[in-house]
PDB file of C-alpha atoms in Angstrom:
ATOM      1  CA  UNK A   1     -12.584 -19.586   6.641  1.00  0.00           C
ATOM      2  CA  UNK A   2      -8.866 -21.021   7.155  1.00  0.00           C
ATOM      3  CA  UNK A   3      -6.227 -19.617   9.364  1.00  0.00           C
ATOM      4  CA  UNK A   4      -4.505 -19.025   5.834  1.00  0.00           C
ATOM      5  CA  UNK A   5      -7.178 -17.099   4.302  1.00  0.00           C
ATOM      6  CA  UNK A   6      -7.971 -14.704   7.541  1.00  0.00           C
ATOM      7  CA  UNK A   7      -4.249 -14.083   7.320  1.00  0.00           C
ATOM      8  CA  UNK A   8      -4.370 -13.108   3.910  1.00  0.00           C
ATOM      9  CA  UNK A   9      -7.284 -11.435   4.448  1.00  0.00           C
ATOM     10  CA  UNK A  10      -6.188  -9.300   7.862  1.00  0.00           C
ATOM     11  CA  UNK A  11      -2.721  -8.651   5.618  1.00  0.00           C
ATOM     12  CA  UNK A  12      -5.195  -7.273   2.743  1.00  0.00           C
ATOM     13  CA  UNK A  13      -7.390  -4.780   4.900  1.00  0.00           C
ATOM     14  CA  UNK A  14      -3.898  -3.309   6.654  1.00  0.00           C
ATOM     15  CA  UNK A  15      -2.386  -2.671   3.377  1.00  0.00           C
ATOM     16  CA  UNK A  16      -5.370  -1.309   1.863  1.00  0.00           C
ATOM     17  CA  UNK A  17      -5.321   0.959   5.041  1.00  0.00           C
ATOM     18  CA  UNK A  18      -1.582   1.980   4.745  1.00  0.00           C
ATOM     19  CA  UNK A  19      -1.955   3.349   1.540  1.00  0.00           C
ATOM     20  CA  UNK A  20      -5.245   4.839   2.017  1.00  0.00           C
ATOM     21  CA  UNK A  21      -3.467   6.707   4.977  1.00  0.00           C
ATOM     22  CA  UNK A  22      -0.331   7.471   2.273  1.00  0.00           C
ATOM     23  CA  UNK A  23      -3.055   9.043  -0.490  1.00  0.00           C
ATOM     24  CA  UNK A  24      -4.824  10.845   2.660  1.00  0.00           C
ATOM     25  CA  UNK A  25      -1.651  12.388   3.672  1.00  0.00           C
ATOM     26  CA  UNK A  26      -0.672  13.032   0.554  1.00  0.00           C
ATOM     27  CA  UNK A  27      -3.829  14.957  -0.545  1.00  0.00           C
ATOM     28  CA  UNK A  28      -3.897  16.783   3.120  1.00  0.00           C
ATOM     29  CA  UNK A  29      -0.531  18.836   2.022  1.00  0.00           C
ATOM     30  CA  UNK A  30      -0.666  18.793  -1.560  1.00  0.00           C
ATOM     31  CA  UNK A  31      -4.624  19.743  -2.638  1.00  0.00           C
ATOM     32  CA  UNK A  32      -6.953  22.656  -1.763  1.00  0.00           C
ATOM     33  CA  UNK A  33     -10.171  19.836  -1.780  1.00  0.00           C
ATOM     34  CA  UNK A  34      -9.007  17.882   1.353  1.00  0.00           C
ATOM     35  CA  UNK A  35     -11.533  18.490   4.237  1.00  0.00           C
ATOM     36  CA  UNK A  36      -9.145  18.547   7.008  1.00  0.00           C
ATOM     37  CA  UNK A  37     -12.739  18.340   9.509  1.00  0.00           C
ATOM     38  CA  UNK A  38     -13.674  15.299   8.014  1.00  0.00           C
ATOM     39  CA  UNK A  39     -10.446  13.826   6.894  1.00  0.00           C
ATOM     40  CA  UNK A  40     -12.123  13.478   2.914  1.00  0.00           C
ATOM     41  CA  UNK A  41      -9.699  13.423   0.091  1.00  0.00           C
ATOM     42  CA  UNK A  42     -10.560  15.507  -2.739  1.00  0.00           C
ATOM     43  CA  UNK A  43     -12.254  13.717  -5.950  1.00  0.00           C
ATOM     44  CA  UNK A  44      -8.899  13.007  -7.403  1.00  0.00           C
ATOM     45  CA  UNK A  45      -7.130  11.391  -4.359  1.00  0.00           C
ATOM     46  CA  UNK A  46     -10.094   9.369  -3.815  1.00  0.00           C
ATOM     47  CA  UNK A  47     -10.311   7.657  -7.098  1.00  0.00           C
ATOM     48  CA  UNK A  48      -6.826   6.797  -6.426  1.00  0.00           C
ATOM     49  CA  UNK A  49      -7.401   5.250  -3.134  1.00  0.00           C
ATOM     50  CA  UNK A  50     -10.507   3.380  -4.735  1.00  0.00           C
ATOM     51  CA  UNK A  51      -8.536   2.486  -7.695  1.00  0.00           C
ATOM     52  CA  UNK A  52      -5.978   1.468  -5.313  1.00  0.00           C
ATOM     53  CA  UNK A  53      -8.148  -0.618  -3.105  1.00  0.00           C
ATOM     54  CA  UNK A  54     -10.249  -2.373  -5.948  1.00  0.00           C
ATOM     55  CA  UNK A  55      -6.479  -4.012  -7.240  1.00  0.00           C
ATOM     56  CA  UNK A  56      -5.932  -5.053  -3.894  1.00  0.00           C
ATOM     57  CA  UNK A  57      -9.012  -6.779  -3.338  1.00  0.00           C
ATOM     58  CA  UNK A  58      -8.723  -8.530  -7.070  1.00  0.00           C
ATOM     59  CA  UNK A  59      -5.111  -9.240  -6.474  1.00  0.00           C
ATOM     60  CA  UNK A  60      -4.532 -13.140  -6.760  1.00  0.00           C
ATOM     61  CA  UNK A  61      -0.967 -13.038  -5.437  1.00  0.00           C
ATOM     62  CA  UNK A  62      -2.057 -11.512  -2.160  1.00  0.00           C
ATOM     63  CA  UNK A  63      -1.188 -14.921  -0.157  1.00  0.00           C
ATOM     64  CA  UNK A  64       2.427 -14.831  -1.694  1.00  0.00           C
ATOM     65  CA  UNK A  65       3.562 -10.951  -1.587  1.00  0.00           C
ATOM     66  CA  UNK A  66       3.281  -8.116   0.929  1.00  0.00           C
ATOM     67  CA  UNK A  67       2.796  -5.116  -1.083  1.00  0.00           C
ATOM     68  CA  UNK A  68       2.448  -4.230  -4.579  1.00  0.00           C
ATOM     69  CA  UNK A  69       6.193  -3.442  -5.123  1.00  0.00           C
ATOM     70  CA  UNK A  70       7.206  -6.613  -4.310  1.00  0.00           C
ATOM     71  CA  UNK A  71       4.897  -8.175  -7.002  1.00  0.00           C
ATOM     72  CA  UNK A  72       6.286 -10.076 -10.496  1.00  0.00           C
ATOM     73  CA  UNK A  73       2.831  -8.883 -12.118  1.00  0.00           C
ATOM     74  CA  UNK A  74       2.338  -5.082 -12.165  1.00  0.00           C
ATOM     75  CA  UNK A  75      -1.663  -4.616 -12.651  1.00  0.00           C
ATOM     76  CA  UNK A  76      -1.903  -1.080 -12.468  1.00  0.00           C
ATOM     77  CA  UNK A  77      -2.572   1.549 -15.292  1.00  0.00           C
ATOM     78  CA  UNK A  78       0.953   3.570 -16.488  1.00  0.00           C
ATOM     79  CA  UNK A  79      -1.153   6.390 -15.179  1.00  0.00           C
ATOM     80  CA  UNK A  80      -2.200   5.219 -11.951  1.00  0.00           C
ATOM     81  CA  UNK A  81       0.813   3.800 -11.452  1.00  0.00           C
ATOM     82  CA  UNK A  82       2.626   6.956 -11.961  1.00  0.00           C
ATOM     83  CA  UNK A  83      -0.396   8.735  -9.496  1.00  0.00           C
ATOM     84  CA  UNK A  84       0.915   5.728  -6.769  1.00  0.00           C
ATOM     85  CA  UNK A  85       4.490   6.272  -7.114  1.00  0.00           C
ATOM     86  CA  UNK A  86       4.274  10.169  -6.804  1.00  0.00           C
ATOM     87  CA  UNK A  87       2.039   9.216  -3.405  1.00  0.00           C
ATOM     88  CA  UNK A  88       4.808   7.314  -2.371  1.00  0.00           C
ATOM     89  CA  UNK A  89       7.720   8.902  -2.647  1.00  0.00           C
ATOM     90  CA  UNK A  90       6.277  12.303  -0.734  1.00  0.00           C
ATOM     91  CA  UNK A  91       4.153  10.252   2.253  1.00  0.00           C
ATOM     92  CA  UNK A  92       6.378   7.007   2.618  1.00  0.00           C
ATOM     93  CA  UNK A  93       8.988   9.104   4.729  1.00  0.00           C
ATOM     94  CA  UNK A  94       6.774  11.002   6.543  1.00  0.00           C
ATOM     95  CA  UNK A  95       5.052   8.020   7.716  1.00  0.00           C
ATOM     96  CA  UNK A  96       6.493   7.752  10.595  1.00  0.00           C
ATOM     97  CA  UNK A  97       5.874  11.200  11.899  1.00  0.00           C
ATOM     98  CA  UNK A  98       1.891  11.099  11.335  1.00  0.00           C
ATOM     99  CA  UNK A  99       1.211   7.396  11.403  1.00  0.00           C
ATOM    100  CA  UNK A 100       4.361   4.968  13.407  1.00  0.00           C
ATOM    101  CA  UNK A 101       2.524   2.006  14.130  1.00  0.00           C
ATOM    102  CA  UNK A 102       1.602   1.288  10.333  1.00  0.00           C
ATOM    103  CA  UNK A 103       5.239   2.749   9.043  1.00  0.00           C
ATOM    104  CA  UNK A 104       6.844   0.049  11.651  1.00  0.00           C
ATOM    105  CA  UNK A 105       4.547  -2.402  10.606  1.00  0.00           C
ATOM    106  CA  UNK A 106       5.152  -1.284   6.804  1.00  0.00           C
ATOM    107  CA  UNK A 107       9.064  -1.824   7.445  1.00  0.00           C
ATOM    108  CA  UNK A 108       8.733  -5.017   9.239  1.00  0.00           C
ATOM    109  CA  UNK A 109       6.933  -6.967   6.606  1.00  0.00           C
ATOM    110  CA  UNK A 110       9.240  -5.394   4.315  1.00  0.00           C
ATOM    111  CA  UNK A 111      12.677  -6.811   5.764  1.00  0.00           C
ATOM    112  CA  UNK A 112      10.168 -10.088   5.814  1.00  0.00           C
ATOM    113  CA  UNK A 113       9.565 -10.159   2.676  1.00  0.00           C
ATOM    114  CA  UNK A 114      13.336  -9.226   0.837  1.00  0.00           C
ATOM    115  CA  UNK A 115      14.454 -11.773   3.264  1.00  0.00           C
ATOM    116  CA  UNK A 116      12.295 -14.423   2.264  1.00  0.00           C
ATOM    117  CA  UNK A 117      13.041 -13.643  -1.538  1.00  0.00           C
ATOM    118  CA  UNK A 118      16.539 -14.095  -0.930  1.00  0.00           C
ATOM    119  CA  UNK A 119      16.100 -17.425   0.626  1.00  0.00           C
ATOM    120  CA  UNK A 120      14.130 -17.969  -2.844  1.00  0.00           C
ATOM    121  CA  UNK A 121      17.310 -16.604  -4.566  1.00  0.00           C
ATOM    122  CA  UNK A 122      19.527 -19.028  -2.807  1.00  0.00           C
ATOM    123  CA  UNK A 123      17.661 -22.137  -3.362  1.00  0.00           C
ATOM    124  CA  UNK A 124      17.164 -21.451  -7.312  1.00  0.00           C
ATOM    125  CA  UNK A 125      20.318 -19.697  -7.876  1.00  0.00           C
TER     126      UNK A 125
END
């Protein structure tokens, strides 16, 4: 395995993780079937996590992107999308209150990444 691929692949399992940890969050306030002594999401929140996991691990733009909202190719199903984005937008602020070292890490790679698309920007435009 390359330095590039275990990259790719390290960048892979900590985004799968950060949104696992969004859906898990999400489920924990929102849903009477999250087991808060085992941490298990109820049936629904788990198929989204899977769902969400399984397009991660088939996504062929993994080596160019950082997260799914900075992709040119949206992969996910209207429904699951709209599942996702409801996730989001209710555990992406509250991130950093029950999980800073991946919301950090989250932001970082996201200045990274606009950054680098405005360099792309530049030199095309």
């Amino acid at each position: 395995m390359t330095a590039r691929t275990e990259y790719t692949e390290e960048k892979r399992k900590k985004g799968q993780l950060v949104v696992e940890e969004m859906i898990r969050l999400y489920c924990r306030k929102h849903h009477d079937g999250y087991d808060r002594k085992t941490g298990r999401m109820c049936p629904a929140c788990r198929q989204l996590s899977d769902y969400a996991r399984l397009r991660s691990e088939k996504c062929p733009f993994m080596e160019q992107k950082t997260f799914c909202s900075c992709c040119r190719v949206h992969c996910y199903h209207p429904e699951m999308r709209e599942k996702i984005r409801q996730v989001m937008r209710f555990s992406g602020p509250r991130m950093l209150l029950y999980h800073p070292a991946l919301a950090l890490w989250h932001v970082a790679c996201s200045v990274r990444e606009k950054r680098k698309q405005r360099e792309r920007m530049g030199k095309t435009g």
